[in-house]
Each structure stands twice: as C-alpha cells, then as structure tokens.
PDB file of C-alpha atoms in Angstrom:
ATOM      1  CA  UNK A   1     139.287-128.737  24.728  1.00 48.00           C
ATOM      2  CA  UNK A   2     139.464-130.669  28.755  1.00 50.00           C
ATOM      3  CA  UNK A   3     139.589-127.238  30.057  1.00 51.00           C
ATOM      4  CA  UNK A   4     135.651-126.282  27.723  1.00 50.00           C
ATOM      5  CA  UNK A   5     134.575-129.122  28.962  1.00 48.00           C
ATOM      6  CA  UNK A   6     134.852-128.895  32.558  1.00 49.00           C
ATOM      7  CA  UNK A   7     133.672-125.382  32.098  1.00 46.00           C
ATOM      8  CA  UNK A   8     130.398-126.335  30.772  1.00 47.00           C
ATOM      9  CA  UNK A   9     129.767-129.038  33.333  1.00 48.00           C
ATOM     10  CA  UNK A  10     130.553-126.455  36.291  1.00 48.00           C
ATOM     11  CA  UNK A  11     128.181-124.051  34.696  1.00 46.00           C
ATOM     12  CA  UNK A  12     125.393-126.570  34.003  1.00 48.00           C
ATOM     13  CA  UNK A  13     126.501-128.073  37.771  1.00 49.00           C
ATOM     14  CA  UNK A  14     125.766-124.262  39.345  1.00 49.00           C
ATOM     15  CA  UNK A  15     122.617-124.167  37.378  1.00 47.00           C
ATOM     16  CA  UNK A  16     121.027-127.008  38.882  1.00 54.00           C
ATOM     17  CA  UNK A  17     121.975-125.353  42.716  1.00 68.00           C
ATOM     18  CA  UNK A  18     119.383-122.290  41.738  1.00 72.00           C
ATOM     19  CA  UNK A  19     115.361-122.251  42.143  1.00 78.00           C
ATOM     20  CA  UNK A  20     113.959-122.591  38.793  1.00 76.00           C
ATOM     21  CA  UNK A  21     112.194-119.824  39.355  1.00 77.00           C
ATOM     22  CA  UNK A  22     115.389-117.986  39.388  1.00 84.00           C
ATOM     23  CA  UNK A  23     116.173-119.378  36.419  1.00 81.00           C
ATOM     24  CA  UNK A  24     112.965-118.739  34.593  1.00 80.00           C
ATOM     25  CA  UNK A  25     113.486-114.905  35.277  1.00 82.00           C
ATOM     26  CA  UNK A  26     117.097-115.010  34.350  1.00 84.00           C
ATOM     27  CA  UNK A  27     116.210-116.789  30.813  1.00 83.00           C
ATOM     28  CA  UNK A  28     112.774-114.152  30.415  1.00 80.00           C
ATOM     29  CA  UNK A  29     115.506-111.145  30.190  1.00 83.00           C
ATOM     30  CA  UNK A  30     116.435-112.765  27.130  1.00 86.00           C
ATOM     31  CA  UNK A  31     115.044-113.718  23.727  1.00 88.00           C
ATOM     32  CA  UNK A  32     112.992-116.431  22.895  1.00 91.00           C
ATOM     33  CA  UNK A  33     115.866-117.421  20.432  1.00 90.00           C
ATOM     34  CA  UNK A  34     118.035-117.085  23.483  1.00 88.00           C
ATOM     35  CA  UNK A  35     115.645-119.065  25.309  1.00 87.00           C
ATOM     36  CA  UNK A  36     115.409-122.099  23.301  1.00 85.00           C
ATOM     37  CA  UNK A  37     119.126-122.272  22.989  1.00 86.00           C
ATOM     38  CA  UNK A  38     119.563-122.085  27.213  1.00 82.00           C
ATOM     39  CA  UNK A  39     117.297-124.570  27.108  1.00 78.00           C
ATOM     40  CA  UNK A  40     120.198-127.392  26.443  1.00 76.00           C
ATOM     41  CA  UNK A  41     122.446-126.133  29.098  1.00 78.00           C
ATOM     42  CA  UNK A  42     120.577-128.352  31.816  1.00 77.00           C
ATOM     43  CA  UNK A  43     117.586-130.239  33.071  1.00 81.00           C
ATOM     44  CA  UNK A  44     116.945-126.525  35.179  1.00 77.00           C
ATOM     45  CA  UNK A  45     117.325-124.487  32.333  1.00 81.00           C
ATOM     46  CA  UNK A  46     115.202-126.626  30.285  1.00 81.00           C
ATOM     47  CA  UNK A  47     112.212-126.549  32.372  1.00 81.00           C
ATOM     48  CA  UNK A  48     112.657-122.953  33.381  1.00 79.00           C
ATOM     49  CA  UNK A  49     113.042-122.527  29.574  1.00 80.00           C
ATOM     50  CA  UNK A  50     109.684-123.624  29.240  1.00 83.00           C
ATOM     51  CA  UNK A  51     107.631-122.133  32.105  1.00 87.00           C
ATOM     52  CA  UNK A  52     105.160-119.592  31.745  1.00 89.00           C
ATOM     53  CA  UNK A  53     106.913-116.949  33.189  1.00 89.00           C
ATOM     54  CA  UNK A  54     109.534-117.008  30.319  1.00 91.00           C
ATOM     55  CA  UNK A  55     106.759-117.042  27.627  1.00 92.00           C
ATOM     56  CA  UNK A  56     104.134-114.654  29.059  1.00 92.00           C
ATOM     57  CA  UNK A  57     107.286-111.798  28.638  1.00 92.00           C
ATOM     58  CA  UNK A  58     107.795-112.820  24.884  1.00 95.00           C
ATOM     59  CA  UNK A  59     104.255-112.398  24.284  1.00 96.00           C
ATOM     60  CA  UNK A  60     102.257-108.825  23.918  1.00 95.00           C
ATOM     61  CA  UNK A  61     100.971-107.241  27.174  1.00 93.00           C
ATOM     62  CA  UNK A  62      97.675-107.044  25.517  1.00 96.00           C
ATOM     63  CA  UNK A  63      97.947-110.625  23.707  1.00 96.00           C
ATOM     64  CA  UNK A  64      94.612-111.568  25.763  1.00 97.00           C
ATOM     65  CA  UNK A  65      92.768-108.534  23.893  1.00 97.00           C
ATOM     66  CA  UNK A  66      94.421-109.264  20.370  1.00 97.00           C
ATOM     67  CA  UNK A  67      93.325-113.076  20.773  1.00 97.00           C
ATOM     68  CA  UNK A  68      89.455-111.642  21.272  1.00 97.00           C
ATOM     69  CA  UNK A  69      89.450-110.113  18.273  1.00 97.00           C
ATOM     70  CA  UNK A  70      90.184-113.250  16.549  1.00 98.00           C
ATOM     71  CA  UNK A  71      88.048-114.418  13.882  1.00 98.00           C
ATOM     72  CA  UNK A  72      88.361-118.518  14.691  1.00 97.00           C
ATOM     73  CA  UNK A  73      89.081-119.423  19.028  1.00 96.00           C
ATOM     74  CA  UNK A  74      92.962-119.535  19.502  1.00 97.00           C
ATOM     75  CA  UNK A  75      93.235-122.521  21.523  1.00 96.00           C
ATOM     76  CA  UNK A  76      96.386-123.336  23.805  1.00 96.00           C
ATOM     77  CA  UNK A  77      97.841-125.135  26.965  1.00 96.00           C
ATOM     78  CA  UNK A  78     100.723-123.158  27.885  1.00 95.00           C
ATOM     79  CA  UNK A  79     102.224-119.874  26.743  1.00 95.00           C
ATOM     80  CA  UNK A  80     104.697-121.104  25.075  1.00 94.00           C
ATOM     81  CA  UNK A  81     102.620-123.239  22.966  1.00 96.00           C
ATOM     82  CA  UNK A  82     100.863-119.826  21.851  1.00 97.00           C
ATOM     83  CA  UNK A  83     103.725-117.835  21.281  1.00 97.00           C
ATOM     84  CA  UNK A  84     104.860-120.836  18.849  1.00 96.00           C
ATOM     85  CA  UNK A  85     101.576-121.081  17.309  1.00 97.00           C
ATOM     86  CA  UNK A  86     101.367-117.222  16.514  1.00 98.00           C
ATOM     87  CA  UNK A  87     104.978-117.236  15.252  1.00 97.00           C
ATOM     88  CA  UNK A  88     104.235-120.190  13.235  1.00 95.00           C
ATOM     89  CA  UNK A  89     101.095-117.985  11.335  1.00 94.00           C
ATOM     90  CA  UNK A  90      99.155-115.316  11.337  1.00 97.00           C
ATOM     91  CA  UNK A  91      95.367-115.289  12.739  1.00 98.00           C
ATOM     92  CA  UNK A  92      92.852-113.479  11.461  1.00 98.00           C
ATOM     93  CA  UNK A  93      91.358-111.003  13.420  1.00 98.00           C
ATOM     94  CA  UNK A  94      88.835-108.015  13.045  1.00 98.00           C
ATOM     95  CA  UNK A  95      86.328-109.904  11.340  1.00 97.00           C
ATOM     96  CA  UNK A  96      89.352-110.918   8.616  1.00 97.00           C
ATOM     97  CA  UNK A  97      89.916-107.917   7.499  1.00 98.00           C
ATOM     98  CA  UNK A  98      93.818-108.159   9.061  1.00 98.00           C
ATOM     99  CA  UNK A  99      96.168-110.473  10.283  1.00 98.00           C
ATOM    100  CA  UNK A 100      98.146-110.983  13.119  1.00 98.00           C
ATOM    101  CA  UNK A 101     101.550-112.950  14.256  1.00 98.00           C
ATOM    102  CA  UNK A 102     105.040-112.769  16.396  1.00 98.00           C
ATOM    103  CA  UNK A 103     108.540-112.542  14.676  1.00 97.00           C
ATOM    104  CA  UNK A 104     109.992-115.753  16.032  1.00 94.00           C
ATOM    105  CA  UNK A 105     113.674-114.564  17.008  1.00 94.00           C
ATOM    106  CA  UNK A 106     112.534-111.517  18.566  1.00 94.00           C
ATOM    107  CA  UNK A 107     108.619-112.002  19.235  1.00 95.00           C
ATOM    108  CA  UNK A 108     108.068-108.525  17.903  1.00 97.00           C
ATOM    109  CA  UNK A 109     104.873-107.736  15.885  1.00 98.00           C
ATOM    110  CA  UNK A 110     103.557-108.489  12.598  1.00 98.00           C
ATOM    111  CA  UNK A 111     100.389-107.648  10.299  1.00 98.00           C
ATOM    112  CA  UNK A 112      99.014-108.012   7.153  1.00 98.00           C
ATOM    113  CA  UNK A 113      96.503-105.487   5.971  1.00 98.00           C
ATOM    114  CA  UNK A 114      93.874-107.289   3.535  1.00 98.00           C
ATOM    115  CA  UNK A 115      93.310-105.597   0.289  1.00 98.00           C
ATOM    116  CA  UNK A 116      90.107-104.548   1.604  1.00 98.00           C
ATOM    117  CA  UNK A 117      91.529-102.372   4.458  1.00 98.00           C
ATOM    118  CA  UNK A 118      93.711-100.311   1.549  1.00 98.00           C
ATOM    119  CA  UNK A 119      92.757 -97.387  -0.256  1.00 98.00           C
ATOM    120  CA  UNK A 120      92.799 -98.020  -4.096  1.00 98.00           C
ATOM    121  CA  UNK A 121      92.137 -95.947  -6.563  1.00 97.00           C
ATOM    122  CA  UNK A 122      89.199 -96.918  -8.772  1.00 96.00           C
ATOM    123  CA  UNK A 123      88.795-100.306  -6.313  1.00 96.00           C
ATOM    124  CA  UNK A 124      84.864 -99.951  -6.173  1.00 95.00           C
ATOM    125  CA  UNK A 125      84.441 -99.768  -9.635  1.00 97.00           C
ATOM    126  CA  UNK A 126      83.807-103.015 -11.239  1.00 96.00           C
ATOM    127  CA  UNK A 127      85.822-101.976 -14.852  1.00 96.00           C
ATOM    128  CA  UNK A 128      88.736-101.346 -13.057  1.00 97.00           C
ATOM    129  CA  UNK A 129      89.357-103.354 -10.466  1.00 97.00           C
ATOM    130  CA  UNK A 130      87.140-107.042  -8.999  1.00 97.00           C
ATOM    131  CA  UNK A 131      87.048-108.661  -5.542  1.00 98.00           C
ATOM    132  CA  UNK A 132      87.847-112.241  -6.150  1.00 98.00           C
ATOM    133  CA  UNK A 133      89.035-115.364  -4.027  1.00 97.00           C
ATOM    134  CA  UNK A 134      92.032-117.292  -4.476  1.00 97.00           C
ATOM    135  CA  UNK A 135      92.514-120.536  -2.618  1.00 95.00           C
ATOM    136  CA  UNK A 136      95.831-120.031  -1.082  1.00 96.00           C
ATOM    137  CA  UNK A 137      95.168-116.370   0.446  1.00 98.00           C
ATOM    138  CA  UNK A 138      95.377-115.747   3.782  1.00 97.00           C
ATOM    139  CA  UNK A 139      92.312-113.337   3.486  1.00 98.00           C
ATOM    140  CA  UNK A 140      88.805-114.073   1.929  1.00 97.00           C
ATOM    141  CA  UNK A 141      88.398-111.567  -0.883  1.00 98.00           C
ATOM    142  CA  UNK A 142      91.514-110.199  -3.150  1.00 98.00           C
ATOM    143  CA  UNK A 143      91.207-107.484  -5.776  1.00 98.00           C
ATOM    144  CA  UNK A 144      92.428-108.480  -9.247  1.00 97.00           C
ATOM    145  CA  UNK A 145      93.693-105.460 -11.498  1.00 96.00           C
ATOM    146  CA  UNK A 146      91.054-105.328 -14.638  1.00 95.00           C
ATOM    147  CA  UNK A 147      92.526-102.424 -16.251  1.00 93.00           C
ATOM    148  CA  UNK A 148      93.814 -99.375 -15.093  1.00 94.00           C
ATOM    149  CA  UNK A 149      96.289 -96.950 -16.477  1.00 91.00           C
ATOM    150  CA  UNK A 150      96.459 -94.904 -12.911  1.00 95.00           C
ATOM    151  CA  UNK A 151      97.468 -97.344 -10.264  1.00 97.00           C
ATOM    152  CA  UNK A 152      97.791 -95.994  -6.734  1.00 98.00           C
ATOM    153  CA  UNK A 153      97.195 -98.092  -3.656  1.00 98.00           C
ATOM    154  CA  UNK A 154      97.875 -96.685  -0.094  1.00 98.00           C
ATOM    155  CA  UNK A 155      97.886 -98.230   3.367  1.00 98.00           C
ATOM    156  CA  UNK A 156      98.175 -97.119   7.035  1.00 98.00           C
ATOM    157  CA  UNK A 157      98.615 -98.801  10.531  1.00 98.00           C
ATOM    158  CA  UNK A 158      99.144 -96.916  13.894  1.00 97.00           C
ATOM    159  CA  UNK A 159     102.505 -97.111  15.013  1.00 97.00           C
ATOM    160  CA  UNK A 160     101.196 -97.891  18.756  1.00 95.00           C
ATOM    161  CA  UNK A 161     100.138-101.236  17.355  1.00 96.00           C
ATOM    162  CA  UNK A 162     103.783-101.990  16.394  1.00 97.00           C
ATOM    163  CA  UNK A 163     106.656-103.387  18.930  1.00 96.00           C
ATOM    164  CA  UNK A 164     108.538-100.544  20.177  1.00 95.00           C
ATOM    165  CA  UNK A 165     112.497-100.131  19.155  1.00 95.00           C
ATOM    166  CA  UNK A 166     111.763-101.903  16.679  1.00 96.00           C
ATOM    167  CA  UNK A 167     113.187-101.493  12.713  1.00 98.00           C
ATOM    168  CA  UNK A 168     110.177-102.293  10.616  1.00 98.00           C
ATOM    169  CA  UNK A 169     109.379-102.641   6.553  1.00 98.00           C
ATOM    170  CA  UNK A 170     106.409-102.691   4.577  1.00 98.00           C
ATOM    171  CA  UNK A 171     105.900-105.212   2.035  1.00 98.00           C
ATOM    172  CA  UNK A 172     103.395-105.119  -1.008  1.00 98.00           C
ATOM    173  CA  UNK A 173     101.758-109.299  -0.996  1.00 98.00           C
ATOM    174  CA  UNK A 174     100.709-109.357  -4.902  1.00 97.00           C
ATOM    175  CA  UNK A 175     100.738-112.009  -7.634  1.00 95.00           C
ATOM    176  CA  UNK A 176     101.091-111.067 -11.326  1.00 93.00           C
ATOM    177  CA  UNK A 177      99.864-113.258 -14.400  1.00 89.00           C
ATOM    178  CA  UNK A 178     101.844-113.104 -17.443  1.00 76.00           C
ATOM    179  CA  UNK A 179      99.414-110.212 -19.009  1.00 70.00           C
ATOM    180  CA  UNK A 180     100.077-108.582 -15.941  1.00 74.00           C
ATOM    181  CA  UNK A 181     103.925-108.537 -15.785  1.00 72.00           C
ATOM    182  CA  UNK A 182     104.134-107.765 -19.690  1.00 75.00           C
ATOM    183  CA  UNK A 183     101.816-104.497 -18.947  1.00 81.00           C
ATOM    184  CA  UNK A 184     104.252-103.944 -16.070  1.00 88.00           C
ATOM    185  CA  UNK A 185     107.419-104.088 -17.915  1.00 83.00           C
ATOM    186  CA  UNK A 186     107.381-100.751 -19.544  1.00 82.00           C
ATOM    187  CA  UNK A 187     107.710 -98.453 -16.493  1.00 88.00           C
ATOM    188  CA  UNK A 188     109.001 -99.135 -12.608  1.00 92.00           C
ATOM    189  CA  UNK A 189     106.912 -98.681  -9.946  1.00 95.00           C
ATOM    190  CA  UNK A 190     106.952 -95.951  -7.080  1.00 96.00           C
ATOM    191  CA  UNK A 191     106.619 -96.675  -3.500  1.00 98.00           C
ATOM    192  CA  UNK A 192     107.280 -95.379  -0.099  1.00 98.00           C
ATOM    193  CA  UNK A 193     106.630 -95.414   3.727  1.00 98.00           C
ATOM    194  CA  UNK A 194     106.473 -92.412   5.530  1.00 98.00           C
ATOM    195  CA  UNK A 195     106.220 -91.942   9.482  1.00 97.00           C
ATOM    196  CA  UNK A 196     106.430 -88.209  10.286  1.00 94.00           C
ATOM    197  CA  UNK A 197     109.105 -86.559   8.526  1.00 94.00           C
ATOM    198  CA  UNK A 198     110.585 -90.059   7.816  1.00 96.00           C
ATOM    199  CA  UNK A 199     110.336 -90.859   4.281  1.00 97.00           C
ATOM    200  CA  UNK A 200     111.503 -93.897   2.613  1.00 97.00           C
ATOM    201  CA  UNK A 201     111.038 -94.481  -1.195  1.00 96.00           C
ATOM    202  CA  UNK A 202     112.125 -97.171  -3.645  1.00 95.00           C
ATOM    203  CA  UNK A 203     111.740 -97.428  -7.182  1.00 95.00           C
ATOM    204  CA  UNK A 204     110.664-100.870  -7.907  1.00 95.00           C
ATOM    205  CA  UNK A 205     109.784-103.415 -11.058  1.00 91.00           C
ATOM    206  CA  UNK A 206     107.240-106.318 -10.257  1.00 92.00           C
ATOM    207  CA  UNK A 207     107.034-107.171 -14.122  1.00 84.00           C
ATOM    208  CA  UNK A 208     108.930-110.607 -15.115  1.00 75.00           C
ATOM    209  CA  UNK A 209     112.589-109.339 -15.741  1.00 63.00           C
ATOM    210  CA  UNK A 210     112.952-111.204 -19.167  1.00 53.00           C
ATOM    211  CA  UNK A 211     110.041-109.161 -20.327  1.00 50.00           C
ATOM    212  CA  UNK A 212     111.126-105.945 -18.539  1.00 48.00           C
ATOM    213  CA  UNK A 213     114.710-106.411 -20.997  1.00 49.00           C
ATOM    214  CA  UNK A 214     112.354-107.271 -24.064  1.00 48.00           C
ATOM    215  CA  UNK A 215     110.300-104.781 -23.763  1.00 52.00           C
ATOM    216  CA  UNK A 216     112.834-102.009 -23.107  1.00 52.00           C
ATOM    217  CA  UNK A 217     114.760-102.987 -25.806  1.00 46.00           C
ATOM    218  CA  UNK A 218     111.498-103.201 -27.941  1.00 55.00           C
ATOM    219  CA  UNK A 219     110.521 -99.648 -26.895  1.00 54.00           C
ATOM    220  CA  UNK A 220     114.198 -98.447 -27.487  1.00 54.00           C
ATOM    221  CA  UNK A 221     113.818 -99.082 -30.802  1.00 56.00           C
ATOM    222  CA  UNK A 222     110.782 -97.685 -31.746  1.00 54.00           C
ATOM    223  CA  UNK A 223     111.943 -94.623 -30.626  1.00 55.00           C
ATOM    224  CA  UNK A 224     115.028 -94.876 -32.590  1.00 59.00           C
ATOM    225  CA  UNK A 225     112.520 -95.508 -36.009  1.00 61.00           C
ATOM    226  CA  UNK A 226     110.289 -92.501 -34.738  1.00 59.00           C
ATOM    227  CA  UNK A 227     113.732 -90.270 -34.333  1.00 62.00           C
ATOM    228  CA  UNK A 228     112.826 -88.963 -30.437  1.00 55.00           C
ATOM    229  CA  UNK A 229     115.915 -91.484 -29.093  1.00 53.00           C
ATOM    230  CA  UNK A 230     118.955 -90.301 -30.703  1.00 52.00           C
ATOM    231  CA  UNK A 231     121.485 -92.733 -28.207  1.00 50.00           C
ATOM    232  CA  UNK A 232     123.879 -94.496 -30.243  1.00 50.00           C
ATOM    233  CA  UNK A 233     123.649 -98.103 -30.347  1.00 45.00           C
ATOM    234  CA  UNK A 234     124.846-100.576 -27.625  1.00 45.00           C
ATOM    235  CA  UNK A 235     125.573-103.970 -29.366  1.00 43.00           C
ATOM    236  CA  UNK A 236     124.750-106.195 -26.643  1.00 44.00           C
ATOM    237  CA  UNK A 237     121.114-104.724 -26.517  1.00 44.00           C
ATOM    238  CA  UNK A 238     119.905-107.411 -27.879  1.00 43.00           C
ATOM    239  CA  UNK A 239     121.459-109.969 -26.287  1.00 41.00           C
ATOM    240  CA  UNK A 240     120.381-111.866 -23.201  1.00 40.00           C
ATOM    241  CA  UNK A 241     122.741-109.889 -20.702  1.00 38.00           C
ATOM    242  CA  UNK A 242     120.959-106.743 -21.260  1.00 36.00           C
ATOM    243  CA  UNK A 243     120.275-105.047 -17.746  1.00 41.00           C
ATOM    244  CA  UNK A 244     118.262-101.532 -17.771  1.00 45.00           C
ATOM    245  CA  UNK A 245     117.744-101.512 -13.895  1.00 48.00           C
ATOM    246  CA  UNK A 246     119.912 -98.949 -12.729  1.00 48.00           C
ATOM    247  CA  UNK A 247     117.150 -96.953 -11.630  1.00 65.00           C
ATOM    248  CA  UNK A 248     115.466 -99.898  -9.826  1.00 77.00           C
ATOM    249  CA  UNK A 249     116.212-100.205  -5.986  1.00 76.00           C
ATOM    250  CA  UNK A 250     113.932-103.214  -5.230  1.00 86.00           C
ATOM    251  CA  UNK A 251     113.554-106.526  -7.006  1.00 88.00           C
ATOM    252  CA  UNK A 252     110.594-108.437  -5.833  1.00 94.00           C
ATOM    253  CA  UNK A 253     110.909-112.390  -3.662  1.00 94.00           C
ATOM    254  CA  UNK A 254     109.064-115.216  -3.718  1.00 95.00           C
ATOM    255  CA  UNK A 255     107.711-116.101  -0.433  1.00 96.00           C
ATOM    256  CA  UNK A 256     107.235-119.257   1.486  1.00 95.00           C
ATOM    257  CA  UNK A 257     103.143-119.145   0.127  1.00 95.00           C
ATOM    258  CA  UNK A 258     103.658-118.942  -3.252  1.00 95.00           C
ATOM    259  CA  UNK A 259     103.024-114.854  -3.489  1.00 97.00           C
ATOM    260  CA  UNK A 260     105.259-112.674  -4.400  1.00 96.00           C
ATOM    261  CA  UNK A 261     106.850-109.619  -2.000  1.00 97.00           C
ATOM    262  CA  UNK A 262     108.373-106.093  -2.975  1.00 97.00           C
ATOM    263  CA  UNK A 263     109.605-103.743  -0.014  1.00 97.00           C
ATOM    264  CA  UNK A 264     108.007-100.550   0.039  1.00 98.00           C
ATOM    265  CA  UNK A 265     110.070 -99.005   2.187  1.00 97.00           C
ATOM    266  CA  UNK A 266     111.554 -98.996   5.695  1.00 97.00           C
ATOM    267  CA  UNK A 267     111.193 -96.999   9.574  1.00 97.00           C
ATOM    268  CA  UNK A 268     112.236 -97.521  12.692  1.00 97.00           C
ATOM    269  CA  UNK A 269     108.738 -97.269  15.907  1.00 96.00           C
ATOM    270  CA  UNK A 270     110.175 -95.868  18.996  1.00 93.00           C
ATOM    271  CA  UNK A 271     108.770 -96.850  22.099  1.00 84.00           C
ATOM    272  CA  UNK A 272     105.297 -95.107  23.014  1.00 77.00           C
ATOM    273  CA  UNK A 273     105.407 -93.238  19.684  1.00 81.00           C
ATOM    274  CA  UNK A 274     101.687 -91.942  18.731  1.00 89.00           C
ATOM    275  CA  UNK A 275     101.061 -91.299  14.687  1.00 95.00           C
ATOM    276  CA  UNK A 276     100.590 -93.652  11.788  1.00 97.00           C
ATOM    277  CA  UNK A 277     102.638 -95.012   9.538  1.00 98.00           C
ATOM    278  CA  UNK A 278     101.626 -94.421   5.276  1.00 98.00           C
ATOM    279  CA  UNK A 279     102.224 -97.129   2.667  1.00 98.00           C
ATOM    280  CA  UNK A 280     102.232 -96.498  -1.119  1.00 98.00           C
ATOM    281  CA  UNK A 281     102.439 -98.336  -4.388  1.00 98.00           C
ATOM    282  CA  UNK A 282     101.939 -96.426  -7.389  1.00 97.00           C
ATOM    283  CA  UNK A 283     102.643 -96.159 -11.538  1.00 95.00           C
ATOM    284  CA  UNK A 284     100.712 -93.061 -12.571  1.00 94.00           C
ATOM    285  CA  UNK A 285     103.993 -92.010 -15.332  1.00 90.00           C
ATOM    286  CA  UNK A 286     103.230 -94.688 -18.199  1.00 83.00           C
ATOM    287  CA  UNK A 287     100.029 -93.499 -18.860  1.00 82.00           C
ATOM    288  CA  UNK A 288      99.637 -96.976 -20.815  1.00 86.00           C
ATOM    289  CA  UNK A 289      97.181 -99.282 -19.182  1.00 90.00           C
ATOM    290  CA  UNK A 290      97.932-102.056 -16.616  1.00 92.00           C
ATOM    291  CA  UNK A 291      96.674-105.386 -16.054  1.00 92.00           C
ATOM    292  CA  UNK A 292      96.949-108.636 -14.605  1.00 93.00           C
ATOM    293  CA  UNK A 293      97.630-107.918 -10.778  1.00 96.00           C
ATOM    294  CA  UNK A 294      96.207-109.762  -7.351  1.00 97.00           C
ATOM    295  CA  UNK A 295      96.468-107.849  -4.189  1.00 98.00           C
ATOM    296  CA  UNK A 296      96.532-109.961  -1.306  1.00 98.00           C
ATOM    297  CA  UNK A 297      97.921-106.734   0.986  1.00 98.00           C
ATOM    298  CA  UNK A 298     100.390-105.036   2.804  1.00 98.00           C
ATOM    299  CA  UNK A 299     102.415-106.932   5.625  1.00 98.00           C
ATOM    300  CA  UNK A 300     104.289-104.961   8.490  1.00 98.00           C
ATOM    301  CA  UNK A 301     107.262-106.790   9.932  1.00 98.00           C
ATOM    302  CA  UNK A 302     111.121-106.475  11.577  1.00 98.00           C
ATOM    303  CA  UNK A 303     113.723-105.894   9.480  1.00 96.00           C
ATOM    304  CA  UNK A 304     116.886-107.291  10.558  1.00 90.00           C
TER     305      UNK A 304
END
C-alpha cells in the first residue's frame, strides 16, 4: 500500500517538472474519458486536461462547418465547454430537419434523422399517415400512424458523415399508444441496415409484450376452432409465463426522453469509406391493419 503511494506522488511529482504544453499533447492522444480521469493526477495535468489543445482533437475537424448549419447560435468559451455541451444533446441543424451530437467516452458522431428526412410509404397521404407535434420531441413535426396495413419506412446517411473505425447501430425513435401496440402484437417487425454487401437484420416486436402473449394465444386458438392449427395443446398457454418470442431478436428500451428505441441493425464505417448506409423498418406479412405509432426518427450512434 506505502510502496502505491509513493508511486503516485513520484508520478504526479515528474508531472509537474514538464511544460503543460507537453502535457496537453500527451493527454490529446487519449480519450476524453481518459482525459477527465488524468485530470486528478496533478495541478499540470488538470490544467493541461482542460486546454484547448486537448479539446479541439476530441472535437470534428469540420465542427466549425457543422455548428453553421445549426438551426439556434451554439454559443461557447472554450472547447471543452462545446464538446460537453454537444455530448450533453443534440442540436438541430439543417433547418431541423436532423440532429447532431458527440458520444461522450469516445467523442465519435451521432444523428438523428427527423421523420421528415425518411422515406415512408403512404407518408403524404393524409388517411394513412399525419404530421403532428408532440411536446417532448426533439424535432418539430412527427408522423403519427393513422392506418396502414403496409408499413415500410427507410432511411439513409452517408457514411463520410460518420466517425471513422467506428462500430455504429441504427435505432428506430417511436412511441406506441395502446391501439397501437395491440395492432402490433399479431406479427414482428422486419428491419435491417445495410452498407455495401453488409447486411444486418433483426426481427423485432414494438407491441406491449402482455398483449403480444394475449394476442398470440388468442389467435392460436382461433385457429385451433377453424381446424388450420392442428399443434397439440401446451397447458401453460394460458398462463402468464407464456413466451412466443423465439423468433424475436430485438426487444425495444425506454430511453432517457421518454421514447422508446428498437435496434435496426448494426455496421462497422472504416476510415475514408464513400457510400451510404440504408435503414429499414417494415411489417408488410400481417396484411391486418396497423395503428397507433409516432415516429420521431432514426438515430445513428457507437455501439460499444
């Protein structure tokens, strides 16, 4: 225990003996987890922790340019106090049609594509689909499912817009009212990401899983009456324990905002890699009609 102790105090004694300058590079080569942590070695490594030369690497090379494009001034005093403030939230930019923000571990890239930016089947036609806006969305306008029995939604972003060696997923933002997730409960949902001759695909349920089991039971049975099922019959059907998601890969979270999150899928951006990368969510099997659902959009970010 004596001997970590003097070892700390000769390493935070050396520190103090370099230029903080020094130091500041040493701690840029780093992380700006890595960084805050360093920062409690010393007096030296705290202000070197904090200099601009540190934060101006943890930020994008083109962070000037992506602040221009935002919809509201993004105003700061140091560039550390920015990279905090974009890793805190997203800012709007591109007249609101997207969002942008920092992962704060790693400072890698994030977005949110609005509703608006996504291609949706039947989305311009007022029977199907409205544009609506909800008080706690990031964006101005979502679009609230009216009633649609083929539900397709597709997004894309260019990969050069995404931090390099970086593992990325794709994440539907939705909400679902309880007509929604009843409506949702008889059939999972498709999705997938695919980046070249990457493809990654999950079969997912966004419906309430209480109703998903009460419904599939329900279903079950009708069959049964009608004669197409011919299964035997599983006891604890009807019991609360019953689980019918072996097919589903993906259960859905709820985030920090209140909205819910599914993963669409997954990919790794290279450095300097050209292309774009495609988003789906779709339900085109149940032919029965669907209801109930608020797209905020699709959000980019790491994947650890």
């Amino acid at each position: 225990m004596e001997s970590n102790k003097e070892e700390n105090s000769r390493v935070g004694s050396d520190s103090v003996n370099l230029p903080e300058e020094c130091v500041a590079i040493m701690v840029s080569l780093t992380s700006p987890r890595d960084a805050c942590r360093l920062s409690a070695v010393s007096s030296t490594f705290r202000s070197a922790a904090e200099s601009d030369i540190v934060w101006a690497r943890f930020l994008p090379s083109d962070y000037l340019s992506l602040l221009s494009r935002a919809v509201h001034p993004v105003r700061y005093t140091s560039k550390r106090e920015l990279f905090f403030l974009l890793s805190g939230r997203h800012i709007l930019i591109d007249r609101g049609k997207m969002s942008f923000g920092l992962e704060k571990s790693s400072g890698a890239r994030c977005y949110m594509l609005s509703a608006r930016t996504l291609s949706i089947v039947w989305g311009d036609t007022p029977q199907y689909w409205r544009w609506i806006s909800l008080p706690d969305s990031r964006f101005s306008e979502v679009a609230e499912l009216i009633d649609v029995y083929w539900l397709e939604i597709r997004g894309k972003i260019q990969r050069k817009l995404l931090s390099g060696k970086t593992k990325y997923a794709a994440y539907l933002i939705y909400k679902v009212n309880k007509n929604g997730s009843r409506s949702f409960s008889f059939q999972p949902q498709e999705t997938s990401v695919i980046v070249g001759e990457h493809i990654s695909s999950h079969t997912v349920s966004i419906a309430d899983r209480d109703e998903t089991c009460r419904n599939t039971i329900m279903f079950r049975n009708f069959l049964r009456w009608r004669g197409v099922l011919t299964l035997p019959y599983v006891e604890d059907e009807d019991n609360d324990n019953y689980d019918d998601e072996r097919d589903i890969t993906k259960l859905p979270c709820l985030r920090d905002d209140g909205w819910m999150e599914v993963e669409l899928g997954e990919f790794y951006n290279n450095e300097g890699e050209d292309g774009e990368v495609e988003m789906s969510f779709m339900e085109t099997k149940g032919r029965h009609y669907k209801r109930g659902l608020f797209v905020q959009g699709i959000e980019i970010r790491p994947k650890f």
